[in-house]
Structures are given as structure tokens and as C-alpha cells.
């Protein structure tokens, strides 16, 4: 929600301030709720990862057992062939599951990193935040450890394309020294008056007298 929109509705400043404060509280509450949700999701993913790791450990044990059987069957051609086939089949299944597990782990880590980074931004609504997270996940940015490479550039482009998705930064009021909104190019120059009023007989830098303006003589 934008302050300019409320102004266009003809609302008083006090009413606008209350609406903006309440909207900010709603957004902050939603962010806390999302943070709690992410914590729960993280714990769930950790549990799943541990379960998958346990399955992989079991596969390792099975392969090791088959390798032992293969060694013991060296003197029996029939058992040797059967054990070899079992080992190859199990190894292929093991490799497929490990690859799928690695890919899932990488994707889950990426999505979690995107959601964590999104918590650092101030969105205008919960829907705007969900849209941003979805687009960031679809962008499939590369990761270096826990760092999302190119994330800042993505945010800048997203803000340029949809500025209304974010809470507008408050404009600092002018402090009288040109430090506020009117400072910079186009700001009126500061005029410094002399500390002492010149006497009528004095002359300025350019040789002018300060005798005042006398009325023109009557014709």
C-alpha cells in the first residue's frame, strides 16, 4: 500500500499514518509467520535428509555384503554369476538414488536460501513476497556455498520491473540545509546576509554607496 494512493483518496495525514502503521504491522506479522514456517520446513527437510542418508548407508551395507558373497563365490561359477548380477543391479539402483538425493538436497538448499534472503526485504504484501520468491526460485541462480550468486542483480531488476512489490523508503524531510528531498541539482541557492548593516556612507566591494534612493525632483 502506498501513501500517495491514500493521499489521493483525500484522507487526513493522521489517518494515513495509522493505516500505514497498521499495514506495516500486518506485513511484519506475516514475515514472522513465514519465518516460523521456514524454520519448521527446515527441520522437516533435515529429517528427510537424515532418512535418505540412512537409506544410502543401508545400500552401502548391502553392496558390501554382496561384495563379500562375490568373493566367497569365486570357486562356484553359478553363485559367482548370480552374485555379480545382484551387485551390478544394486550398484545401478544405488547410483540413481544417490544422484536423485543429491539433486533434491541441492534444490531444497537453494529454495531455503532464497526464502531466507527474501526475509531481508520489505514487501508491500504477502502476495508480493510469494511472487518474488517464486520468480527467484525459477531463476535458478548459482550457489557458492550458502551464497546466492547474482542475487543482488536479480533484486535490482525485480524492483525496477515491479517497484510496487516493495515498501517505499520514507523520504527524509528537508532540514533547511539542502539535505532533504530538495537537495542536489535544481535546489535553490542559499543566500547569506551580511552580519553588519552597511552605513549609508560606506561603499561595497563594487564601489556602490548605500545612501538610499532619493525621490526624483518635482518638475
PDB file of C-alpha atoms in Angstrom:
ATOM      1  CA  UNK A   1       0.000   0.000   0.000  1.00  0.00           C
ATOM      2  CA  UNK A   2       1.359   3.384  -0.993  1.00  0.00           C
ATOM      3  CA  UNK A   3       0.990   6.639   0.929  1.00  0.00           C
ATOM      4  CA  UNK A   4       0.380   8.564  -2.324  1.00  0.00           C
ATOM      5  CA  UNK A   5      -2.671   6.415  -3.048  1.00  0.00           C
ATOM      6  CA  UNK A   6      -4.189   7.251   0.342  1.00  0.00           C
ATOM      7  CA  UNK A   7      -3.484  10.933  -0.204  1.00  0.00           C
ATOM      8  CA  UNK A   8      -5.380  10.808  -3.494  1.00  0.00           C
ATOM      9  CA  UNK A   9      -8.377   9.474  -1.563  1.00  0.00           C
ATOM     10  CA  UNK A  10      -8.419  12.728   0.399  1.00  0.00           C
ATOM     11  CA  UNK A  11      -7.559  11.165   3.770  1.00  0.00           C
ATOM     12  CA  UNK A  12      -6.027  13.219   6.547  1.00  0.00           C
ATOM     13  CA  UNK A  13      -2.357  12.767   7.428  1.00  0.00           C
ATOM     14  CA  UNK A  14      -3.154  11.246  10.848  1.00  0.00           C
ATOM     15  CA  UNK A  15      -5.488   8.716   9.264  1.00  0.00           C
ATOM     16  CA  UNK A  16      -2.910   7.870   6.598  1.00  0.00           C
ATOM     17  CA  UNK A  17      -0.225   7.382   9.274  1.00  0.00           C
ATOM     18  CA  UNK A  18      -2.456   4.995  11.214  1.00  0.00           C
ATOM     19  CA  UNK A  19      -3.305   3.000   8.079  1.00  0.00           C
ATOM     20  CA  UNK A  20       0.364   2.764   7.086  1.00  0.00           C
ATOM     21  CA  UNK A  21       1.369   1.710  10.618  1.00  0.00           C
ATOM     22  CA  UNK A  22      -1.310  -0.969  10.701  1.00  0.00           C
ATOM     23  CA  UNK A  23      -0.297  -2.190   7.251  1.00  0.00           C
ATOM     24  CA  UNK A  24       3.314  -2.332   8.413  1.00  0.00           C
ATOM     25  CA  UNK A  25       2.288  -4.361  11.461  1.00  0.00           C
ATOM     26  CA  UNK A  26       0.381  -6.798   9.238  1.00  0.00           C
ATOM     27  CA  UNK A  27       3.393  -7.219   6.962  1.00  0.00           C
ATOM     28  CA  UNK A  28       5.737  -7.729   9.913  1.00  0.00           C
ATOM     29  CA  UNK A  29       3.361 -10.280  11.422  1.00  0.00           C
ATOM     30  CA  UNK A  30       3.237 -12.117   8.103  1.00  0.00           C
ATOM     31  CA  UNK A  31       7.036 -12.094   7.933  1.00  0.00           C
ATOM     32  CA  UNK A  32       7.294 -13.612  11.401  1.00  0.00           C
ATOM     33  CA  UNK A  33       4.744 -16.242  10.441  1.00  0.00           C
ATOM     34  CA  UNK A  34       6.703 -17.039   7.294  1.00  0.00           C
ATOM     35  CA  UNK A  35       9.930 -17.228   9.320  1.00  0.00           C
ATOM     36  CA  UNK A  36       8.335 -19.756  11.692  1.00  0.00           C
ATOM     37  CA  UNK A  37       7.062 -21.691   8.694  1.00  0.00           C
ATOM     38  CA  UNK A  38      10.547 -21.754   7.191  1.00  0.00           C
ATOM     39  CA  UNK A  39      12.021 -22.997  10.460  1.00  0.00           C
ATOM     40  CA  UNK A  40       9.526 -25.855  10.507  1.00  0.00           C
ATOM     41  CA  UNK A  41      10.223 -26.557   6.846  1.00  0.00           C
ATOM     42  CA  UNK A  42      13.949 -26.577   7.522  1.00  0.00           C
ATOM     43  CA  UNK A  43      13.528 -29.074  10.359  1.00  0.00           C
ATOM     44  CA  UNK A  44      11.357 -31.266   8.131  1.00  0.00           C
ATOM     45  CA  UNK A  45      13.916 -31.172   5.337  1.00  0.00           C
ATOM     46  CA  UNK A  46      16.665 -32.033   7.806  1.00  0.00           C
ATOM     47  CA  UNK A  47      14.686 -35.055   8.987  1.00  0.00           C
ATOM     48  CA  UNK A  48      14.111 -36.162   5.399  1.00  0.00           C
ATOM     49  CA  UNK A  49      17.784 -35.728   4.617  1.00  0.00           C
ATOM     50  CA  UNK A  50      18.732 -37.868   7.606  1.00  0.00           C
ATOM     51  CA  UNK A  51      16.262 -40.543   6.488  1.00  0.00           C
ATOM     52  CA  UNK A  52      17.668 -40.525   2.972  1.00  0.00           C
ATOM     53  CA  UNK A  53      21.185 -40.707   4.321  1.00  0.00           C
ATOM     54  CA  UNK A  54      20.141 -43.715   6.379  1.00  0.00           C
ATOM     55  CA  UNK A  55      18.804 -45.387   3.248  1.00  0.00           C
ATOM     56  CA  UNK A  56      22.061 -44.727   1.450  1.00  0.00           C
ATOM     57  CA  UNK A  57      24.027 -46.143   4.357  1.00  0.00           C
ATOM     58  CA  UNK A  58      21.867 -49.269   4.145  1.00  0.00           C
ATOM     59  CA  UNK A  59      22.662 -49.514   0.438  1.00  0.00           C
ATOM     60  CA  UNK A  60      26.351 -49.285   1.244  1.00  0.00           C
ATOM     61  CA  UNK A  61      25.956 -52.140   3.708  1.00  0.00           C
ATOM     62  CA  UNK A  62      24.084 -54.221   1.108  1.00  0.00           C
ATOM     63  CA  UNK A  63      26.784 -53.637  -1.503  1.00  0.00           C
ATOM     64  CA  UNK A  64      29.473 -54.530   0.980  1.00  0.00           C
ATOM     65  CA  UNK A  65      27.592 -57.739   1.839  1.00  0.00           C
ATOM     66  CA  UNK A  66      27.266 -58.655  -1.839  1.00  0.00           C
ATOM     67  CA  UNK A  67      30.934 -57.984  -2.392  1.00  0.00           C
ATOM     68  CA  UNK A  68      31.656 -60.435   0.406  1.00  0.00           C
ATOM     69  CA  UNK A  69      29.399 -63.013  -1.227  1.00  0.00           C
ATOM     70  CA  UNK A  70      31.085 -62.376  -4.555  1.00  0.00           C
ATOM     71  CA  UNK A  71      34.459 -63.063  -3.028  1.00  0.00           C
ATOM     72  CA  UNK A  72      33.192 -66.247  -1.358  1.00  0.00           C
ATOM     73  CA  UNK A  73      31.663 -67.462  -4.644  1.00  0.00           C
ATOM     74  CA  UNK A  74      34.889 -67.339  -6.600  1.00  0.00           C
ATOM     75  CA  UNK A  75      35.055 -71.166  -6.732  1.00  0.00           C
ATOM     76  CA  UNK A  76      31.393 -71.602  -7.773  1.00  0.00           C
ATOM     77  CA  UNK A  77      30.631 -70.301 -11.290  1.00  0.00           C
ATOM     78  CA  UNK A  78      26.842 -70.303 -10.751  1.00  0.00           C
ATOM     79  CA  UNK A  79      26.962 -68.427  -7.490  1.00  0.00           C
ATOM     80  CA  UNK A  80      29.565 -66.085  -8.935  1.00  0.00           C
ATOM     81  CA  UNK A  81      27.317 -65.105 -11.848  1.00  0.00           C
ATOM     82  CA  UNK A  82      24.283 -64.626  -9.604  1.00  0.00           C
ATOM     83  CA  UNK A  83      26.209 -62.532  -7.102  1.00  0.00           C
ATOM     84  CA  UNK A  84      27.708 -60.417  -9.880  1.00  0.00           C
ATOM     85  CA  UNK A  85      24.277 -59.698 -11.343  1.00  0.00           C
ATOM     86  CA  UNK A  86      22.878 -58.751  -7.934  1.00  0.00           C
ATOM     87  CA  UNK A  87      25.818 -56.490  -7.283  1.00  0.00           C
ATOM     88  CA  UNK A  88      25.511 -54.714 -10.641  1.00  0.00           C
ATOM     89  CA  UNK A  89      21.759 -54.253 -10.212  1.00  0.00           C
ATOM     90  CA  UNK A  90      22.138 -52.907  -6.696  1.00  0.00           C
ATOM     91  CA  UNK A  91      25.005 -50.630  -7.717  1.00  0.00           C
ATOM     92  CA  UNK A  92      22.934 -49.108 -10.545  1.00  0.00           C
ATOM     93  CA  UNK A  93      19.985 -48.531  -8.211  1.00  0.00           C
ATOM     94  CA  UNK A  94      22.320 -47.083  -5.607  1.00  0.00           C
ATOM     95  CA  UNK A  95      23.887 -44.646  -8.099  1.00  0.00           C
ATOM     96  CA  UNK A  96      20.439 -43.478  -9.299  1.00  0.00           C
ATOM     97  CA  UNK A  97      19.170 -42.918  -5.771  1.00  0.00           C
ATOM     98  CA  UNK A  98      22.304 -41.057  -4.741  1.00  0.00           C
ATOM     99  CA  UNK A  99      22.050 -38.763  -7.766  1.00  0.00           C
ATOM    100  CA  UNK A 100      18.369 -38.046  -7.079  1.00  0.00           C
ATOM    101  CA  UNK A 101      19.125 -37.431  -3.418  1.00  0.00           C
ATOM    102  CA  UNK A 102      21.967 -35.043  -4.250  1.00  0.00           C
ATOM    103  CA  UNK A 103      19.748 -33.089  -6.662  1.00  0.00           C
ATOM    104  CA  UNK A 104      16.919 -32.865  -4.147  1.00  0.00           C
ATOM    105  CA  UNK A 105      19.267 -31.715  -1.425  1.00  0.00           C
ATOM    106  CA  UNK A 106      20.730 -29.023  -3.687  1.00  0.00           C
ATOM    107  CA  UNK A 107      17.274 -27.771  -4.732  1.00  0.00           C
ATOM    108  CA  UNK A 108      15.993 -27.724  -1.154  1.00  0.00           C
ATOM    109  CA  UNK A 109      19.070 -25.818  -0.004  1.00  0.00           C
ATOM    110  CA  UNK A 110      18.608 -23.330  -2.853  1.00  0.00           C
ATOM    111  CA  UNK A 111      14.930 -22.718  -2.098  1.00  0.00           C
ATOM    112  CA  UNK A 112      15.678 -22.300   1.594  1.00  0.00           C
ATOM    113  CA  UNK A 113      18.453 -19.780   0.819  1.00  0.00           C
ATOM    114  CA  UNK A 114      16.094 -17.776  -1.426  1.00  0.00           C
ATOM    115  CA  UNK A 115      13.406 -17.634   1.262  1.00  0.00           C
ATOM    116  CA  UNK A 116      15.930 -16.606   3.905  1.00  0.00           C
ATOM    117  CA  UNK A 117      17.224 -13.778   1.697  1.00  0.00           C
ATOM    118  CA  UNK A 118      13.658 -12.683   0.957  1.00  0.00           C
ATOM    119  CA  UNK A 119      13.139 -12.143   4.688  1.00  0.00           C
ATOM    120  CA  UNK A 120      15.657  -9.290   4.486  1.00  0.00           C
ATOM    121  CA  UNK A 121      13.424  -7.336   2.082  1.00  0.00           C
ATOM    122  CA  UNK A 122      10.318  -5.307   2.920  1.00  0.00           C
ATOM    123  CA  UNK A 123       7.417  -6.281   0.677  1.00  0.00           C
ATOM    124  CA  UNK A 124       4.175  -4.361   0.244  1.00  0.00           C
ATOM    125  CA  UNK A 125       2.115  -7.520   0.816  1.00  0.00           C
ATOM    126  CA  UNK A 126       2.374 -11.239   1.484  1.00  0.00           C
ATOM    127  CA  UNK A 127       1.308 -11.951  -2.105  1.00  0.00           C
ATOM    128  CA  UNK A 128       4.123  -9.748  -3.408  1.00  0.00           C
ATOM    129  CA  UNK A 129       6.592 -11.714  -1.314  1.00  0.00           C
ATOM    130  CA  UNK A 130       5.333 -15.067  -2.618  1.00  0.00           C
ATOM    131  CA  UNK A 131       5.615 -13.833  -6.213  1.00  0.00           C
ATOM    132  CA  UNK A 132       9.180 -12.678  -5.604  1.00  0.00           C
ATOM    133  CA  UNK A 133      10.196 -15.988  -4.014  1.00  0.00           C
ATOM    134  CA  UNK A 134       8.643 -17.954  -6.885  1.00  0.00           C
ATOM    135  CA  UNK A 135      10.457 -15.882  -9.514  1.00  0.00           C
ATOM    136  CA  UNK A 136      13.756 -16.126  -7.622  1.00  0.00           C
ATOM    137  CA  UNK A 137      13.438 -19.913  -7.378  1.00  0.00           C
ATOM    138  CA  UNK A 138      12.602 -20.160 -11.077  1.00  0.00           C
ATOM    139  CA  UNK A 139      15.684 -18.054 -11.871  1.00  0.00           C
ATOM    140  CA  UNK A 140      17.859 -20.943 -10.598  1.00  0.00           C
ATOM    141  CA  UNK A 141      20.758 -18.735  -9.535  1.00  0.00           C
ATOM    142  CA  UNK A 142      24.043 -20.484  -8.924  1.00  0.00           C
ATOM    143  CA  UNK A 143      25.263 -21.024  -5.369  1.00  0.00           C
ATOM    144  CA  UNK A 144      28.721 -20.775  -3.891  1.00  0.00           C
ATOM    145  CA  UNK A 145      28.351 -22.498  -0.543  1.00  0.00           C
ATOM    146  CA  UNK A 146      25.482 -20.624   1.121  1.00  0.00           C
ATOM    147  CA  UNK A 147      25.866 -17.561  -1.138  1.00  0.00           C
ATOM    148  CA  UNK A 148      23.425 -16.902  -3.975  1.00  0.00           C
ATOM    149  CA  UNK A 149      25.473 -15.621  -6.891  1.00  0.00           C
ATOM    150  CA  UNK A 150      23.855 -12.737  -8.803  1.00  0.00           C
ATOM    151  CA  UNK A 151      21.106 -12.318  -6.189  1.00  0.00           C
ATOM    152  CA  UNK A 152      21.599  -8.555  -5.767  1.00  0.00           C
ATOM    153  CA  UNK A 153      21.370  -8.024  -9.526  1.00  0.00           C
ATOM    154  CA  UNK A 154      18.192 -10.102  -9.574  1.00  0.00           C
ATOM    155  CA  UNK A 155      16.676  -7.964  -6.804  1.00  0.00           C
ATOM    156  CA  UNK A 156      17.589  -4.715  -8.590  1.00  0.00           C
ATOM    157  CA  UNK A 157      15.976  -5.888 -11.834  1.00  0.00           C
ATOM    158  CA  UNK A 158      12.898  -7.118  -9.984  1.00  0.00           C
ATOM    159  CA  UNK A 159      12.495  -3.785  -8.181  1.00  0.00           C
ATOM    160  CA  UNK A 160      12.825  -1.938 -11.486  1.00  0.00           C
ATOM    161  CA  UNK A 161      10.177  -4.136 -13.090  1.00  0.00           C
ATOM    162  CA  UNK A 162       7.755  -4.176 -10.149  1.00  0.00           C
ATOM    163  CA  UNK A 163       8.522  -1.349  -7.698  1.00  0.00           C
ATOM    164  CA  UNK A 164       5.073  -1.664  -6.121  1.00  0.00           C
ATOM    165  CA  UNK A 165       6.022  -5.067  -4.689  1.00  0.00           C
ATOM    166  CA  UNK A 166       8.236  -3.373  -2.113  1.00  0.00           C
ATOM    167  CA  UNK A 167       7.602  -0.890   0.665  1.00  0.00           C
ATOM    168  CA  UNK A 168       8.709   2.573  -0.460  1.00  0.00           C
ATOM    169  CA  UNK A 169      11.567   4.030   1.552  1.00  0.00           C
ATOM    170  CA  UNK A 170      10.463   7.128   3.531  1.00  0.00           C
ATOM    171  CA  UNK A 171      11.622  10.475   2.125  1.00  0.00           C
ATOM    172  CA  UNK A 172      13.721  12.455   4.585  1.00  0.00           C
ATOM    173  CA  UNK A 173      12.312  15.932   5.283  1.00  0.00           C
ATOM    174  CA  UNK A 174      14.348  18.970   4.274  1.00  0.00           C
ATOM    175  CA  UNK A 175      16.375  20.175   7.262  1.00  0.00           C
ATOM    176  CA  UNK A 176      16.881  23.638   5.808  1.00  0.00           C
ATOM    177  CA  UNK A 177      20.422  22.948   4.648  1.00  0.00           C
ATOM    178  CA  UNK A 178      19.507  21.269   1.391  1.00  0.00           C
ATOM    179  CA  UNK A 179      19.925  17.786   2.919  1.00  0.00           C
ATOM    180  CA  UNK A 180      16.332  16.729   2.344  1.00  0.00           C
ATOM    181  CA  UNK A 181      14.370  15.917  -0.745  1.00  0.00           C
ATOM    182  CA  UNK A 182      15.075  19.286  -2.340  1.00  0.00           C
ATOM    183  CA  UNK A 183      18.860  18.956  -2.031  1.00  0.00           C
ATOM    184  CA  UNK A 184      21.047  18.311  -5.040  1.00  0.00           C
ATOM    185  CA  UNK A 185      20.628  19.581  -8.588  1.00  0.00           C
ATOM    186  CA  UNK A 186      17.836  22.110  -9.005  1.00  0.00           C
ATOM    187  CA  UNK A 187      17.805  23.206  -5.347  1.00  0.00           C
ATOM    188  CA  UNK A 188      17.619  26.994  -4.771  1.00  0.00           C
ATOM    189  CA  UNK A 189      20.915  28.635  -3.780  1.00  0.00           C
ATOM    190  CA  UNK A 190      21.481  29.644  -0.178  1.00  0.00           C
ATOM    191  CA  UNK A 191      21.693  33.417   0.339  1.00  0.00           C
ATOM    192  CA  UNK A 192      23.936  34.531   3.182  1.00  0.00           C
ATOM    193  CA  UNK A 193      23.175  38.013   4.510  1.00  0.00           C
ATOM    194  CA  UNK A 194      25.940  40.250   5.909  1.00  0.00           C
ATOM    195  CA  UNK A 195      26.276  40.233   9.668  1.00  0.00           C
ATOM    196  CA  UNK A 196      26.556  44.055   9.922  1.00  0.00           C
ATOM    197  CA  UNK A 197      24.317  46.514   8.107  1.00  0.00           C
ATOM    198  CA  UNK A 198      26.439  48.898   5.985  1.00  0.00           C
ATOM    199  CA  UNK A 199      26.382  52.582   6.836  1.00  0.00           C
ATOM    200  CA  UNK A 200      24.989  54.993   4.216  1.00  0.00           C
ATOM    201  CA  UNK A 201      28.407  56.475   3.579  1.00  0.00           C
ATOM    202  CA  UNK A 202      30.124  53.118   3.158  1.00  0.00           C
ATOM    203  CA  UNK A 203      30.920  51.667  -0.192  1.00  0.00           C
ATOM    204  CA  UNK A 204      30.630  47.991  -1.021  1.00  0.00           C
ATOM    205  CA  UNK A 205      33.062  45.797  -2.839  1.00  0.00           C
ATOM    206  CA  UNK A 206      31.966  47.197  -6.171  1.00  0.00           C
ATOM    207  CA  UNK A 207      32.159  50.884  -5.093  1.00  0.00           C
ATOM    208  CA  UNK A 208      28.439  51.467  -4.620  1.00  0.00           C
ATOM    209  CA  UNK A 209      27.156  53.907  -1.957  1.00  0.00           C
ATOM    210  CA  UNK A 210      24.417  52.868   0.415  1.00  0.00           C
ATOM    211  CA  UNK A 211      22.793  56.340   0.669  1.00  0.00           C
ATOM    212  CA  UNK A 212      19.395  55.048  -0.197  1.00  0.00           C
ATOM    213  CA  UNK A 213      17.183  56.151  -3.039  1.00  0.00           C
ATOM    214  CA  UNK A 214      16.187  59.815  -3.047  1.00  0.00           C
ATOM    215  CA  UNK A 215      12.887  60.869  -4.544  1.00  0.00           C
ATOM    216  CA  UNK A 216      13.088  62.394  -8.003  1.00  0.00           C
ATOM    217  CA  UNK A 217      12.780  66.216  -8.049  1.00  0.00           C
ATOM    218  CA  UNK A 218       9.374  67.568  -8.852  1.00  0.00           C
ATOM    219  CA  UNK A 219       9.097  69.256 -12.225  1.00  0.00           C
TER     220      UNK A 219
END
